[in-house]
C-alpha cells in the first residue's frame, strides 16, 4: 500500500509542477489577476499535499492507519485544487462551493494522521 502512495504522491507532485508552469506561462495572458491567484492557490495546496502523500508512504509501514489520511489528502486535492482550477478556467463561481469540502478533507487527513500516530504508541 505504501507503493500506492508513492505513486499517487509523485504523480500529483508532477501534476502540481506542470499545472504551476502552465498557469505561470500559458494562462498569464488569459486569466485575470484574481483568476491567476486562484489557480496558484490550487497549485500550492496541490503540491503541499502531494508531498503529504509521499510522507504517508514513508510513515504507513510504521503506522498502517495512516493510509486513511492519505486517501483524505487525495480527496482534498481533487476537491480543493480541482475546484480552484475549474473555477479559474470557467469563471463559474458556483464551483467555489466545492472548495471548502476539499479543505475539510485536508484537515481531516492531517488530524487522522496525528491521531493514528498518537494511538500507535
PDB file of N, CA, C and O in Angstrom, residues 51-100:
ATOM      1  N   UNK A  51       3.226  16.164  -1.471  1.00  0.00           N
ATOM      2  CA  UNK A  51       4.327  15.825  -0.554  1.00  0.00           C
ATOM      3  C   UNK A  51       3.790  15.102   0.680  1.00  0.00           C
ATOM      4  O   UNK A  51       4.452  14.203   1.211  1.00  0.00           O
ATOM      5  N   UNK A  52       2.589  15.491   1.106  1.00  0.00           N
ATOM      6  CA  UNK A  52       1.943  14.780   2.207  1.00  0.00           C
ATOM      7  C   UNK A  52       1.705  13.316   1.868  1.00  0.00           C
ATOM      8  O   UNK A  52       1.899  12.427   2.712  1.00  0.00           O
ATOM      9  N   UNK A  53       1.309  13.047   0.634  1.00  0.00           N
ATOM     10  CA  UNK A  53       1.107  11.658   0.201  1.00  0.00           C
ATOM     11  C   UNK A  53       2.419  10.875   0.238  1.00  0.00           C
ATOM     12  O   UNK A  53       2.438   9.698   0.624  1.00  0.00           O
ATOM     13  N   UNK A  54       3.505  11.528  -0.143  1.00  0.00           N
ATOM     14  CA  UNK A  54       4.811  10.860  -0.065  1.00  0.00           C
ATOM     15  C   UNK A  54       5.210  10.602   1.390  1.00  0.00           C
ATOM     16  O   UNK A  54       5.791   9.560   1.702  1.00  0.00           O
ATOM     17  N   UNK A  55       4.866  11.532   2.266  1.00  0.00           N
ATOM     18  CA  UNK A  55       5.132  11.319   3.694  1.00  0.00           C
ATOM     19  C   UNK A  55       4.309  10.144   4.215  1.00  0.00           C
ATOM     20  O   UNK A  55       4.810   9.326   4.995  1.00  0.00           O
ATOM     21  N   UNK A  56       3.068  10.048   3.773  1.00  0.00           N
ATOM     22  CA  UNK A  56       2.215   8.920   4.165  1.00  0.00           C
ATOM     23  C   UNK A  56       2.856   7.606   3.717  1.00  0.00           C
ATOM     24  O   UNK A  56       2.863   6.624   4.459  1.00  0.00           O
ATOM     25  N   UNK A  57       3.410   7.591   2.518  1.00  0.00           N
ATOM     26  CA  UNK A  57       4.075   6.374   2.019  1.00  0.00           C
ATOM     27  C   UNK A  57       5.215   5.955   2.939  1.00  0.00           C
ATOM     28  O   UNK A  57       5.413   4.766   3.191  1.00  0.00           O
ATOM     29  N   UNK A  58       5.954   6.930   3.448  1.00  0.00           N
ATOM     30  CA  UNK A  58       7.079   6.622   4.341  1.00  0.00           C
ATOM     31  C   UNK A  58       6.604   6.194   5.728  1.00  0.00           C
ATOM     32  O   UNK A  58       7.224   5.347   6.371  1.00  0.00           O
ATOM     33  N   UNK A  59       5.514   6.763   6.181  1.00  0.00           N
ATOM     34  CA  UNK A  59       5.006   6.525   7.528  1.00  0.00           C
ATOM     35  C   UNK A  59       4.180   5.246   7.618  1.00  0.00           C
ATOM     36  O   UNK A  59       4.198   4.553   8.635  1.00  0.00           O
ATOM     37  N   UNK A  60       3.463   4.925   6.554  1.00  0.00           N
ATOM     38  CA  UNK A  60       2.492   3.838   6.593  1.00  0.00           C
ATOM     39  C   UNK A  60       3.044   2.492   7.059  1.00  0.00           C
ATOM     40  O   UNK A  60       2.348   1.786   7.794  1.00  0.00           O
ATOM     41  N   UNK A  61       4.259   2.091   6.705  1.00  0.00           N
ATOM     42  CA  UNK A  61       4.742   0.807   7.223  1.00  0.00           C
ATOM     43  C   UNK A  61       4.812   0.762   8.755  1.00  0.00           C
ATOM     44  O   UNK A  61       4.700  -0.296   9.357  1.00  0.00           O
ATOM     45  N   UNK A  62       4.987   1.919   9.375  1.00  0.00           N
ATOM     46  CA  UNK A  62       5.067   2.005  10.834  1.00  0.00           C
ATOM     47  C   UNK A  62       3.717   2.305  11.476  1.00  0.00           C
ATOM     48  O   UNK A  62       3.490   1.940  12.626  1.00  0.00           O
ATOM     49  N   UNK A  63       2.861   2.997  10.736  1.00  0.00           N
ATOM     50  CA  UNK A  63       1.538   3.369  11.230  1.00  0.00           C
ATOM     51  C   UNK A  63       0.528   3.034  10.136  1.00  0.00           C
ATOM     52  O   UNK A  63       0.186   3.882   9.295  1.00  0.00           O
ATOM     53  N   UNK A  64       0.045   1.794  10.095  1.00  0.00           N
ATOM     54  CA  UNK A  64      -0.831   1.361   9.000  1.00  0.00           C
ATOM     55  C   UNK A  64      -2.092   2.221   8.819  1.00  0.00           C
ATOM     56  O   UNK A  64      -2.545   2.415   7.694  1.00  0.00           O
ATOM     57  N   UNK A  65      -2.634   2.751   9.905  1.00  0.00           N
ATOM     58  CA  UNK A  65      -3.853   3.566   9.797  1.00  0.00           C
ATOM     59  C   UNK A  65      -3.607   4.879   9.053  1.00  0.00           C
ATOM     60  O   UNK A  65      -4.562   5.558   8.662  1.00  0.00           O
ATOM     61  N   UNK A  66      -2.353   5.221   8.823  1.00  0.00           N
ATOM     62  CA  UNK A  66      -2.031   6.453   8.096  1.00  0.00           C
ATOM     63  C   UNK A  66      -2.583   6.430   6.675  1.00  0.00           C
ATOM     64  O   UNK A  66      -2.778   7.481   6.074  1.00  0.00           O
ATOM     65  N   UNK A  67      -2.860   5.246   6.145  1.00  0.00           N
ATOM     66  CA  UNK A  67      -3.377   5.166   4.779  1.00  0.00           C
ATOM     67  C   UNK A  67      -4.689   5.932   4.634  1.00  0.00           C
ATOM     68  O   UNK A  67      -4.951   6.524   3.587  1.00  0.00           O
ATOM     69  N   UNK A  68      -5.495   5.955   5.688  1.00  0.00           N
ATOM     70  CA  UNK A  68      -6.757   6.705   5.627  1.00  0.00           C
ATOM     71  C   UNK A  68      -6.485   8.200   5.460  1.00  0.00           C
ATOM     72  O   UNK A  68      -7.208   8.889   4.739  1.00  0.00           O
ATOM     73  N   UNK A  69      -5.446   8.678   6.120  1.00  0.00           N
ATOM     74  CA  UNK A  69      -5.056  10.081   5.966  1.00  0.00           C
ATOM     75  C   UNK A  69      -4.644  10.355   4.523  1.00  0.00           C
ATOM     76  O   UNK A  69      -4.966  11.412   3.966  1.00  0.00           O
ATOM     77  N   UNK A  70      -3.962   9.415   3.908  1.00  0.00           N
ATOM     78  CA  UNK A  70      -3.560   9.569   2.516  1.00  0.00           C
ATOM     79  C   UNK A  70      -4.744   9.678   1.577  1.00  0.00           C
ATOM     80  O   UNK A  70      -4.765  10.528   0.682  1.00  0.00           O
ATOM     81  N   UNK A  71      -5.744   8.836   1.810  1.00  0.00           N
ATOM     82  CA  UNK A  71      -6.934   8.908   0.944  1.00  0.00           C
ATOM     83  C   UNK A  71      -7.671  10.222   1.150  1.00  0.00           C
ATOM     84  O   UNK A  71      -8.193  10.806   0.192  1.00  0.00           O
ATOM     85  N   UNK A  72      -7.720  10.701   2.391  1.00  0.00           N
ATOM     86  CA  UNK A  72      -8.351  12.007   2.642  1.00  0.00           C
ATOM     87  C   UNK A  72      -7.587  13.132   1.952  1.00  0.00           C
ATOM     88  O   UNK A  72      -8.193  14.059   1.399  1.00  0.00           O
ATOM     89  N   UNK A  73      -6.266  13.060   1.959  1.00  0.00           N
ATOM     90  CA  UNK A  73      -5.472  14.074   1.270  1.00  0.00           C
ATOM     91  C   UNK A  73      -5.723  14.034  -0.236  1.00  0.00           C
ATOM     92  O   UNK A  73      -5.825  15.079  -0.886  1.00  0.00           O
ATOM     93  N   UNK A  74      -5.826  12.846  -0.795  1.00  0.00           N
ATOM     94  CA  UNK A  74      -6.101  12.727  -2.221  1.00  0.00           C
ATOM     95  C   UNK A  74      -7.479  13.305  -2.559  1.00  0.00           C
ATOM     96  O   UNK A  74      -7.628  14.034  -3.546  1.00  0.00           O
ATOM     97  N   UNK A  75      -8.467  13.006  -1.735  1.00  0.00           N
ATOM     98  CA  UNK A  75      -9.802  13.589  -1.925  1.00  0.00           C
ATOM     99  C   UNK A  75      -9.718  15.105  -1.845  1.00  0.00           C
ATOM    100  O   UNK A  75     -10.339  15.823  -2.639  1.00  0.00           O
ATOM    101  N   UNK A  76      -8.929  15.607  -0.906  1.00  0.00           N
ATOM    102  CA  UNK A  76      -8.751  17.043  -0.774  1.00  0.00           C
ATOM    103  C   UNK A  76      -8.130  17.670  -2.015  1.00  0.00           C
ATOM    104  O   UNK A  76      -8.548  18.740  -2.456  1.00  0.00           O
ATOM    105  N   UNK A  77      -7.133  17.006  -2.584  1.00  0.00           N
ATOM    106  CA  UNK A  77      -6.509  17.515  -3.811  1.00  0.00           C
ATOM    107  C   UNK A  77      -7.553  17.631  -4.922  1.00  0.00           C
ATOM    108  O   UNK A  77      -7.647  18.652  -5.600  1.00  0.00           O
ATOM    109  N   UNK A  78      -8.323  16.574  -5.098  1.00  0.00           N
ATOM    110  CA  UNK A  78      -9.327  16.568  -6.169  1.00  0.00           C
ATOM    111  C   UNK A  78     -10.368  17.655  -5.941  1.00  0.00           C
ATOM    112  O   UNK A  78     -10.677  18.440  -6.851  1.00  0.00           O
ATOM    113  N   UNK A  79     -10.903  17.741  -4.721  1.00  0.00           N
ATOM    114  CA  UNK A  79     -11.983  18.694  -4.457  1.00  0.00           C
ATOM    115  C   UNK A  79     -11.483  20.128  -4.327  1.00  0.00           C
ATOM    116  O   UNK A  79     -12.057  21.044  -4.923  1.00  0.00           O
ATOM    117  N   UNK A  80     -10.427  20.340  -3.541  1.00  0.00           N
ATOM    118  CA  UNK A  80      -9.938  21.699  -3.296  1.00  0.00           C
ATOM    119  C   UNK A  80      -9.232  22.250  -4.527  1.00  0.00           C
ATOM    120  O   UNK A  80      -9.676  23.217  -5.147  1.00  0.00           O
ATOM    121  N   UNK A  81      -8.132  21.625  -4.898  1.00  0.00           N
ATOM    122  CA  UNK A  81      -7.360  22.136  -6.034  1.00  0.00           C
ATOM    123  C   UNK A  81      -8.149  22.009  -7.332  1.00  0.00           C
ATOM    124  O   UNK A  81      -8.162  22.938  -8.146  1.00  0.00           O
ATOM    125  N   UNK A  82      -8.802  20.879  -7.516  1.00  0.00           N
ATOM    126  CA  UNK A  82      -9.592  20.681  -8.745  1.00  0.00           C
ATOM    127  C   UNK A  82     -10.666  21.738  -8.921  1.00  0.00           C
ATOM    128  O   UNK A  82     -10.861  22.260 -10.024  1.00  0.00           O
ATOM    129  N   UNK A  83     -11.352  22.086  -7.841  1.00  0.00           N
ATOM    130  CA  UNK A  83     -12.397  23.107  -7.952  1.00  0.00           C
ATOM    131  C   UNK A  83     -11.794  24.483  -8.234  1.00  0.00           C
ATOM    132  O   UNK A  83     -12.377  25.281  -8.977  1.00  0.00           O
ATOM    133  N   UNK A  84     -10.627  24.764  -7.672  1.00  0.00           N
ATOM    134  CA  UNK A  84      -9.984  26.050  -7.952  1.00  0.00           C
ATOM    135  C   UNK A  84      -9.495  26.124  -9.398  1.00  0.00           C
ATOM    136  O   UNK A  84      -9.597  27.175 -10.041  1.00  0.00           O
ATOM    137  N   UNK A  85      -8.972  25.022  -9.929  1.00  0.00           N
ATOM    138  CA  UNK A  85      -8.568  25.003 -11.332  1.00  0.00           C
ATOM    139  C   UNK A  85      -9.785  25.235 -12.229  1.00  0.00           C
ATOM    140  O   UNK A  85      -9.743  26.051 -13.156  1.00  0.00           O
ATOM    141  N   UNK A  86     -10.861  24.519 -11.942  1.00  0.00           N
ATOM    142  CA  UNK A  86     -12.070  24.648 -12.760  1.00  0.00           C
ATOM    143  C   UNK A  86     -12.667  26.051 -12.643  1.00  0.00           C
ATOM    144  O   UNK A  86     -13.110  26.627 -13.648  1.00  0.00           O
ATOM    145  N   UNK A  87     -12.673  26.601 -11.441  1.00  0.00           N
ATOM    146  CA  UNK A  87     -13.184  27.953 -11.231  1.00  0.00           C
ATOM    147  C   UNK A  87     -12.363  28.971 -12.015  1.00  0.00           C
ATOM    148  O   UNK A  87     -12.918  29.862 -12.676  1.00  0.00           O
ATOM    149  N   UNK A  88     -11.045  28.841 -11.967  1.00  0.00           N
ATOM    150  CA  UNK A  88     -10.170  29.763 -12.691  1.00  0.00           C
ATOM    151  C   UNK A  88     -10.431  29.732 -14.192  1.00  0.00           C
ATOM    152  O   UNK A  88     -10.485  30.780 -14.841  1.00  0.00           O
ATOM    153  N   UNK A  89     -10.582  28.547 -14.737  1.00  0.00           N
ATOM    154  CA  UNK A  89     -10.742  28.398 -16.186  1.00  0.00           C
ATOM    155  C   UNK A  89     -12.139  28.752 -16.672  1.00  0.00           C
ATOM    156  O   UNK A  89     -12.298  29.290 -17.764  1.00  0.00           O
ATOM    157  N   UNK A  90     -13.137  28.434 -15.863  1.00  0.00           N
ATOM    158  CA  UNK A  90     -14.520  28.619 -16.316  1.00  0.00           C
ATOM    159  C   UNK A  90     -15.156  29.915 -15.837  1.00  0.00           C
ATOM    160  O   UNK A  90     -16.072  30.427 -16.475  1.00  0.00           O
ATOM    161  N   UNK A  91     -14.715  30.412 -14.688  1.00  0.00           N
ATOM    162  CA  UNK A  91     -15.349  31.583 -14.100  1.00  0.00           C
ATOM    163  C   UNK A  91     -16.683  31.276 -13.429  1.00  0.00           C
ATOM    164  O   UNK A  91     -17.366  32.187 -12.967  1.00  0.00           O
ATOM    165  N   UNK A  92     -17.047  30.016 -13.358  1.00  0.00           N
ATOM    166  CA  UNK A  92     -18.312  29.617 -12.731  1.00  0.00           C
ATOM    167  C   UNK A  92     -18.139  29.670 -11.219  1.00  0.00           C
ATOM    168  O   UNK A  92     -17.501  28.806 -10.617  1.00  0.00           O
ATOM    169  N   UNK A  93     -18.688  30.697 -10.603  1.00  0.00           N
ATOM    170  CA  UNK A  93     -18.500  30.937  -9.168  1.00  0.00           C
ATOM    171  C   UNK A  93     -19.072  29.815  -8.297  1.00  0.00           C
ATOM    172  O   UNK A  93     -18.596  29.589  -7.196  1.00  0.00           O
ATOM    173  N   UNK A  94     -20.083  29.131  -8.781  1.00  0.00           N
ATOM    174  CA  UNK A  94     -20.705  28.054  -8.000  1.00  0.00           C
ATOM    175  C   UNK A  94     -19.714  26.928  -7.682  1.00  0.00           C
ATOM    176  O   UNK A  94     -19.910  26.180  -6.732  1.00  0.00           O
ATOM    177  N   UNK A  95     -18.656  26.810  -8.465  1.00  0.00           N
ATOM    178  CA  UNK A  95     -17.645  25.784  -8.197  1.00  0.00           C
ATOM    179  C   UNK A  95     -16.945  26.033  -6.865  1.00  0.00           C
ATOM    180  O   UNK A  95     -16.402  25.106  -6.264  1.00  0.00           O
ATOM    181  N   UNK A  96     -16.988  27.285  -6.409  1.00  0.00           N
ATOM    182  CA  UNK A  96     -16.392  27.629  -5.125  1.00  0.00           C
ATOM    183  C   UNK A  96     -17.057  26.933  -3.948  1.00  0.00           C
ATOM    184  O   UNK A  96     -16.467  26.839  -2.863  1.00  0.00           O
ATOM    185  N   UNK A  97     -18.239  26.412  -4.150  1.00  0.00           N
ATOM    186  CA  UNK A  97     -18.944  25.670  -3.093  1.00  0.00           C
ATOM    187  C   UNK A  97     -18.199  24.372  -2.769  1.00  0.00           C
ATOM    188  O   UNK A  97     -18.223  23.897  -1.634  1.00  0.00           O
ATOM    189  N   UNK A  98     -17.528  23.810  -3.748  1.00  0.00           N
ATOM    190  CA  UNK A  98     -16.828  22.530  -3.577  1.00  0.00           C
ATOM    191  C   UNK A  98     -15.519  22.710  -2.808  1.00  0.00           C
ATOM    192  O   UNK A  98     -15.098  21.822  -2.059  1.00  0.00           O
ATOM    193  N   UNK A  99     -14.890  23.860  -2.974  1.00  0.00           N
ATOM    194  CA  UNK A  99     -13.558  24.089  -2.417  1.00  0.00           C
ATOM    195  C   UNK A  99     -13.476  23.817  -0.914  1.00  0.00           C
ATOM    196  O   UNK A  99     -12.554  23.125  -0.472  1.00  0.00           O
ATOM    197  N   UNK A 100     -14.409  24.325  -0.090  1.00  0.00           N
ATOM    198  CA  UNK A 100     -14.302  24.054   1.354  1.00  0.00           C
ATOM    199  C   UNK A 100     -14.393  22.568   1.710  1.00  0.00           C
ATOM    200  O   UNK A 100     -13.808  22.137   2.712  1.00  0.00           O
TER     201      UNK A 100
END
